[in-house]
JSON list of C-alpha atoms in Angstrom, two decimals:
[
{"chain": "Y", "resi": 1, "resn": "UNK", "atom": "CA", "xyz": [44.24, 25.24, 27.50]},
{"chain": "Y", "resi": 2, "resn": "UNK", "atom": "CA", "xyz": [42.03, 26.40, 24.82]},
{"chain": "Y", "resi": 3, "resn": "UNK", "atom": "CA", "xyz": [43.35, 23.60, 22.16]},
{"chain": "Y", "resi": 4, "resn": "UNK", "atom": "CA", "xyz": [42.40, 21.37, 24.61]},
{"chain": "Y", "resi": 5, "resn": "UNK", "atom": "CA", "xyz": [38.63, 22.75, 25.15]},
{"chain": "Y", "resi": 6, "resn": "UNK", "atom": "CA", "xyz": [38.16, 23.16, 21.45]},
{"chain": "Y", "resi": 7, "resn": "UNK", "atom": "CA", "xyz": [39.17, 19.76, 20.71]},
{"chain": "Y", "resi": 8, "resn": "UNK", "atom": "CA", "xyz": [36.68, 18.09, 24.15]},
{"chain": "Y", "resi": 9, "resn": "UNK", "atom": "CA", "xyz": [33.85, 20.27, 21.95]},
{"chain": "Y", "resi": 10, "resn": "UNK", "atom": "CA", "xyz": [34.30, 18.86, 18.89]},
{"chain": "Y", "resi": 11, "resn": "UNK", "atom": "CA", "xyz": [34.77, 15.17, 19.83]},
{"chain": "Y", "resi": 12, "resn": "UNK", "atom": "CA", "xyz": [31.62, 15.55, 22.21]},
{"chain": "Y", "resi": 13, "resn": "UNK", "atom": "CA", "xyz": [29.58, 16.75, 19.03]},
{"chain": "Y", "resi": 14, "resn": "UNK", "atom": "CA", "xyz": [31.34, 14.16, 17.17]},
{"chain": "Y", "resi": 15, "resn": "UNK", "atom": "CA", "xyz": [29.72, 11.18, 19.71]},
{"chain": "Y", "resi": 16, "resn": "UNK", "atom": "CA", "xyz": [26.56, 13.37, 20.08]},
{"chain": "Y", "resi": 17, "resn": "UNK", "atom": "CA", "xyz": [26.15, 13.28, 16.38]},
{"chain": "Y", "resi": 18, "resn": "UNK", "atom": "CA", "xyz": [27.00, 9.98, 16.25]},
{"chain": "Y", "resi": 19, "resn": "UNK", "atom": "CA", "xyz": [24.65, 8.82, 18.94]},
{"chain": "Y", "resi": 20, "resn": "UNK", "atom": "CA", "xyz": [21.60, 10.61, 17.49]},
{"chain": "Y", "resi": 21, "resn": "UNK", "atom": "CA", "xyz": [22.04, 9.01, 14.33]},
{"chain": "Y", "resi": 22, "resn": "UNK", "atom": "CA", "xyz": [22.35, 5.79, 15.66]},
{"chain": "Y", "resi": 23, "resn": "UNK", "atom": "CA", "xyz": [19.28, 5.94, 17.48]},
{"chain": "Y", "resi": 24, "resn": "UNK", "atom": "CA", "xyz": [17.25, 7.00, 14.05]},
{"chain": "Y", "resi": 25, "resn": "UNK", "atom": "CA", "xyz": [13.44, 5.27, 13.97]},
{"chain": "Y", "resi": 26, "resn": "UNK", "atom": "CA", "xyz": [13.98, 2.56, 11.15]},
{"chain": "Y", "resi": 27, "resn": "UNK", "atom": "CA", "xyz": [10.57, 2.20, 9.52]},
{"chain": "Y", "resi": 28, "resn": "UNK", "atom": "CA", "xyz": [10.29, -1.82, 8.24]},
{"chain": "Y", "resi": 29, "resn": "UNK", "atom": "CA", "xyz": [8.88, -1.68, 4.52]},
{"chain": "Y", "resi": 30, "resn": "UNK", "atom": "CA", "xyz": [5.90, -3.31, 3.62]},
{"chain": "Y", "resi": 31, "resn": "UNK", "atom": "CA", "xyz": [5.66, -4.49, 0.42]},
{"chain": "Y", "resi": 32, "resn": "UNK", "atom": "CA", "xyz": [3.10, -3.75, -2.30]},
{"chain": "Y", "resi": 33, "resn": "UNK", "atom": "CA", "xyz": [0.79, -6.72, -1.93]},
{"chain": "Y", "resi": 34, "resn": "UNK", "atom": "CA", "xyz": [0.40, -6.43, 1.80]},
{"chain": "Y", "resi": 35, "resn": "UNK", "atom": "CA", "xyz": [-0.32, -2.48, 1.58]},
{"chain": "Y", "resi": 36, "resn": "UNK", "atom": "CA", "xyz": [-2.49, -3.25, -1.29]},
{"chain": "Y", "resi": 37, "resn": "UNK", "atom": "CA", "xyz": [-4.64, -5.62, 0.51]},
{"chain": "Y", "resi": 38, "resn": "UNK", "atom": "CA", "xyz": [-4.15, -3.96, 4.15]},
{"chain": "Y", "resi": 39, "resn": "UNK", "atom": "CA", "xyz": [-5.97, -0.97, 2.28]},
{"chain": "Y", "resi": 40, "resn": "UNK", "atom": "CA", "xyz": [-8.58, -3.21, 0.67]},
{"chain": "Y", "resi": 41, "resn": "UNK", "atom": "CA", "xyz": [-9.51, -4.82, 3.70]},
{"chain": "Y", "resi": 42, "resn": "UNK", "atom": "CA", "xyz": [-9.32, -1.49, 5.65]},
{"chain": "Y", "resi": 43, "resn": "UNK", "atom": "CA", "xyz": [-12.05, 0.46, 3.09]},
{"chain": "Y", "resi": 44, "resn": "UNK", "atom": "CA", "xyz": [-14.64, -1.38, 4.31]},
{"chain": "Y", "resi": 45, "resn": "UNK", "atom": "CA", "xyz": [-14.74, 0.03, 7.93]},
{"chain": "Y", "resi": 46, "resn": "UNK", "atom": "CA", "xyz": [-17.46, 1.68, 8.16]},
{"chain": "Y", "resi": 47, "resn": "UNK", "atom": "CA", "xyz": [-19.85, -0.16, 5.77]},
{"chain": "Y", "resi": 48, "resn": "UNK", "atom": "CA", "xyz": [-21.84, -2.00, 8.62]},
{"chain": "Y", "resi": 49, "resn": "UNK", "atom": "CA", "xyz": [-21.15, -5.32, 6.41]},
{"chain": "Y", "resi": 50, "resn": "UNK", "atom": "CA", "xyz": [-22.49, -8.24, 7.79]},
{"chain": "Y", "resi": 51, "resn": "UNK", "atom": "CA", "xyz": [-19.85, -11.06, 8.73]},
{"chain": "Y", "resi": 52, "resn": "UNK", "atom": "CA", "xyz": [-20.71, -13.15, 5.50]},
{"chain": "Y", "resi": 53, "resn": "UNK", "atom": "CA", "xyz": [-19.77, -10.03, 3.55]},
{"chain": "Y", "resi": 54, "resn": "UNK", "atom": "CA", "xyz": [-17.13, -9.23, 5.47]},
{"chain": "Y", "resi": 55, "resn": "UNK", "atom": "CA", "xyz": [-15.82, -12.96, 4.99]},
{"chain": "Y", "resi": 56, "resn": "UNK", "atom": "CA", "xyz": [-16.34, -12.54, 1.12]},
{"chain": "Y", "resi": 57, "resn": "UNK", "atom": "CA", "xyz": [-14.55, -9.43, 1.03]},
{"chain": "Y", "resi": 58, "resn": "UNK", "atom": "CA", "xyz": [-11.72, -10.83, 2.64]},
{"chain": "Y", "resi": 59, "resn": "UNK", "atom": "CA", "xyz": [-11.37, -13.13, 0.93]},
{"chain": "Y", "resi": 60, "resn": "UNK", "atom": "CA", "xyz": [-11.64, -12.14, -2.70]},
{"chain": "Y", "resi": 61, "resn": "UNK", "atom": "CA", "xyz": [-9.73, -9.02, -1.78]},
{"chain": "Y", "resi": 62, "resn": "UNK", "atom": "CA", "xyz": [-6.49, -11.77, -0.96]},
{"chain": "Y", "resi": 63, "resn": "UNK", "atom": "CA", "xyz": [-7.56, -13.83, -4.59]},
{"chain": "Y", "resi": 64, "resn": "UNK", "atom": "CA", "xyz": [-7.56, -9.66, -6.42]},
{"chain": "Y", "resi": 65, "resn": "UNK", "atom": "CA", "xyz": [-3.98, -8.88, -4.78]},
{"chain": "Y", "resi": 66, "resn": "UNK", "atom": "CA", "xyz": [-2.68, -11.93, -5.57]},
{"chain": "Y", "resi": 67, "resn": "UNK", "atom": "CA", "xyz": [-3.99, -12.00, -9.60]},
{"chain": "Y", "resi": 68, "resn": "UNK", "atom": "CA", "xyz": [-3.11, -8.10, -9.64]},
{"chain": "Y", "resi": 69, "resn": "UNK", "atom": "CA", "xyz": [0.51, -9.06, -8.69]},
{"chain": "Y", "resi": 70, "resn": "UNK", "atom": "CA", "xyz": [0.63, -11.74, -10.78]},
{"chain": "Y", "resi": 71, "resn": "UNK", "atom": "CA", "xyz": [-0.30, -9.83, -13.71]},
{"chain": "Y", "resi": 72, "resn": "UNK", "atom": "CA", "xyz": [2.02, -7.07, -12.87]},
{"chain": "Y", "resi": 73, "resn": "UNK", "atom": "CA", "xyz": [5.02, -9.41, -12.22]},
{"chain": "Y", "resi": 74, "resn": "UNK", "atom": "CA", "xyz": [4.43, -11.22, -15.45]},
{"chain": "Y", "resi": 75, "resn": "UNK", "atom": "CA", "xyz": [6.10, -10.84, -18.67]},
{"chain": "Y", "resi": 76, "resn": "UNK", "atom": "CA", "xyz": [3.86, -9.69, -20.48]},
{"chain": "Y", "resi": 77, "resn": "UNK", "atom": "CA", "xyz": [4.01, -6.83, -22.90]},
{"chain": "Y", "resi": 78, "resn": "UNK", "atom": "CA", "xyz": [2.64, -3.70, -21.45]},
{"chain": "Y", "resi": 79, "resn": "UNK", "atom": "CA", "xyz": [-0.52, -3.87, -23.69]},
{"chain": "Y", "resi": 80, "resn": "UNK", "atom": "CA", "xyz": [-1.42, -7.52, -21.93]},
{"chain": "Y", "resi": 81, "resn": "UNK", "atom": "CA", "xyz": [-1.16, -6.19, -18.93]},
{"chain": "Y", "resi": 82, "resn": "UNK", "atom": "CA", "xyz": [-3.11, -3.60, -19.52]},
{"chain": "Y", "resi": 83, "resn": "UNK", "atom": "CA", "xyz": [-5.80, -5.71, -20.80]},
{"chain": "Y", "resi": 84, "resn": "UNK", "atom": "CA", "xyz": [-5.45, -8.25, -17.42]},
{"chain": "Y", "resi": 85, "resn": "UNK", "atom": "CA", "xyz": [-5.65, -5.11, -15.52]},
{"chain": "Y", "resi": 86, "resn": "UNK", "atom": "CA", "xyz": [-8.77, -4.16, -17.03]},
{"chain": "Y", "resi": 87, "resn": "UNK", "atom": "CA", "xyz": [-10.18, -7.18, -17.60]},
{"chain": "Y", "resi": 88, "resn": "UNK", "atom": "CA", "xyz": [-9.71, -8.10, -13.74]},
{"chain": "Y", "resi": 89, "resn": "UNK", "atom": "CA", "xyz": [-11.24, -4.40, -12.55]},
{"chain": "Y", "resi": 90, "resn": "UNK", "atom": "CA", "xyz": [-14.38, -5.41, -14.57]},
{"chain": "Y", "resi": 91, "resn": "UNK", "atom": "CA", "xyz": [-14.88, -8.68, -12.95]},
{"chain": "Y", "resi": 92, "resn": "UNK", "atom": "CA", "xyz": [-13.99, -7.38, -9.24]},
{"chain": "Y", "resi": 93, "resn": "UNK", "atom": "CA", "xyz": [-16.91, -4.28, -9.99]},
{"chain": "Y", "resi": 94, "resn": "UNK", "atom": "CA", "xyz": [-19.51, -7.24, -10.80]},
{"chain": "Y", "resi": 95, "resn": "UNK", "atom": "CA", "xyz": [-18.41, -9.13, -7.73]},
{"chain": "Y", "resi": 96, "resn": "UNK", "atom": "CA", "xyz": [-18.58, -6.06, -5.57]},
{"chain": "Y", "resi": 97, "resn": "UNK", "atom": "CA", "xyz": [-21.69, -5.11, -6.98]},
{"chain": "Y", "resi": 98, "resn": "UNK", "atom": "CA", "xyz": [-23.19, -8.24, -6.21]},
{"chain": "Y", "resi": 99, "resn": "UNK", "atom": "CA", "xyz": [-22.02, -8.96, -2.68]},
{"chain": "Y", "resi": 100, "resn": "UNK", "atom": "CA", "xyz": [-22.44, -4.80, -1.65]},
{"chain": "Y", "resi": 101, "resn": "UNK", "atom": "CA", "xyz": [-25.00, -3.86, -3.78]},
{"chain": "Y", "resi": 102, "resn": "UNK", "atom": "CA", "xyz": [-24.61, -0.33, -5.86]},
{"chain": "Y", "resi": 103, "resn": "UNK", "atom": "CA", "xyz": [-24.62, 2.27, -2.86]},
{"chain": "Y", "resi": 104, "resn": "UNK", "atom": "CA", "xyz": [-22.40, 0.43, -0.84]},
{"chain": "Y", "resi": 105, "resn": "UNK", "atom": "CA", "xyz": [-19.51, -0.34, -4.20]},
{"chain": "Y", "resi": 106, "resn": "UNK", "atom": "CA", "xyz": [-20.29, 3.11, -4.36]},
{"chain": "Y", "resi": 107, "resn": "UNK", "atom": "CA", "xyz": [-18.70, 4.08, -0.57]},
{"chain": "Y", "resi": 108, "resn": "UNK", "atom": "CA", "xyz": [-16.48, 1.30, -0.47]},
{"chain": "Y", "resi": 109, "resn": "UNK", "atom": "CA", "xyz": [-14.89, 1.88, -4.20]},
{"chain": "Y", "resi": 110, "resn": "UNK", "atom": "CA", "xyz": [-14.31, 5.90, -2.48]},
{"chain": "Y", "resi": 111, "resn": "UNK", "atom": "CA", "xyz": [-12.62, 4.64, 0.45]},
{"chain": "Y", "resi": 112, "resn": "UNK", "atom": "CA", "xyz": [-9.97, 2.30, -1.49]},
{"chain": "Y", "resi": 113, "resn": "UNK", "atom": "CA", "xyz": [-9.15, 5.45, -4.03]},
{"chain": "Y", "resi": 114, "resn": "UNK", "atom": "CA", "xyz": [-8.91, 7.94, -1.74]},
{"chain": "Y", "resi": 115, "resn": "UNK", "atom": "CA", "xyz": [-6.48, 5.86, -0.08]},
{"chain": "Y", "resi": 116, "resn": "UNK", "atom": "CA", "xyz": [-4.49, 4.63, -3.06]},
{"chain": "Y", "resi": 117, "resn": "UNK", "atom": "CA", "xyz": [-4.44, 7.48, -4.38]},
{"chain": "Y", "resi": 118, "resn": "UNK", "atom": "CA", "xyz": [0.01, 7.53, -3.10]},
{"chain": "Y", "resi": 119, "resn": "UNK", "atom": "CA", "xyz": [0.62, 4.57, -4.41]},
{"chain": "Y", "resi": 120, "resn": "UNK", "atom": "CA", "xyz": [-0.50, 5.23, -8.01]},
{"chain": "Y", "resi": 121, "resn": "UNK", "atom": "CA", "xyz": [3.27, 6.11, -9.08]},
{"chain": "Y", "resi": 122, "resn": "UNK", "atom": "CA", "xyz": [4.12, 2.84, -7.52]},
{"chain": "Y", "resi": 123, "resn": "UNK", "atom": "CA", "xyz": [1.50, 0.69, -8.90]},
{"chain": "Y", "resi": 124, "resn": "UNK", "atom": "CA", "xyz": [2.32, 1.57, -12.46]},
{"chain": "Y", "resi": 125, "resn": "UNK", "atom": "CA", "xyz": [-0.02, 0.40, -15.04]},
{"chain": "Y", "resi": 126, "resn": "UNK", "atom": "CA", "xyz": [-1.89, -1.77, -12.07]},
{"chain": "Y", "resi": 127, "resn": "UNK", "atom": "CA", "xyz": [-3.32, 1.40, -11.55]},
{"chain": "Y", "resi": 128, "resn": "UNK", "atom": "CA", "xyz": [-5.64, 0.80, -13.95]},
{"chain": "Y", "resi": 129, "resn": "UNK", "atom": "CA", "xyz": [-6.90, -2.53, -11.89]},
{"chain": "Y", "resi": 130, "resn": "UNK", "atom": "CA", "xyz": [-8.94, 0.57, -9.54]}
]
């Protein structure tokens, strides 16, 4: 009688265990580019931008994922990169500048590192593009 109580506990933890596994959250991964530019886009919340900037932002912040990816998938040695990295942080910092003006690159620029801040380890040397 107790072999066979013993044995109904363990097989219903068995299936319990089972069934809670089973019914683990799985989390889809996003990959770099669309965090990248989700977090762009998402930094200027806050701003009061009008649409036109807004529409600007938008946009360029696609065109800067998409030449930051490109550099970083590229085979380039890691000095090039560094220098397309660089090179491409300059010219996003004059376009900001110009569509924001200074205080608002200011808040803006804040609200993108805070925020990237995790993915540095992933982003490698582009990085260096914030």
């Amino acid at each position: 009688m107790n072999y066979s109580k013993i044995t109904f506990l363990i097989l219903f933890l068995f299936i319990g265990g089972y069934t809670v596994q089973a019914q683990s959250l799985k989390v889809p991964k996003m990959d770099m580019s669309s965090q990248l530019l989700g977090i762009l886009d998402k930094g200027a919340d806050g701003l009061s931008l009008s649409s036109d900037q807004k529409g600007k932002l938008t946009t360029d912040n696609k065109s800067f994922v998409d030449k930051l990816m490109k550099i970083q998938n590229g085979s380039g040695s890691d000095d090039e990169k560094k220098e397309g990295f660089l090179n491409l942080k300059n010219s996003r910092t004059k376009f900001l500048t110009d569509l924001l003006g200074s205080g608002l690159f200011q808040k803006y620029s804040g609200n993108i590192l805070k925020s990237i801040n995790p993915l540095k380890s992933k982003l490698g040397l582009a990085a260096l593009a914030f």
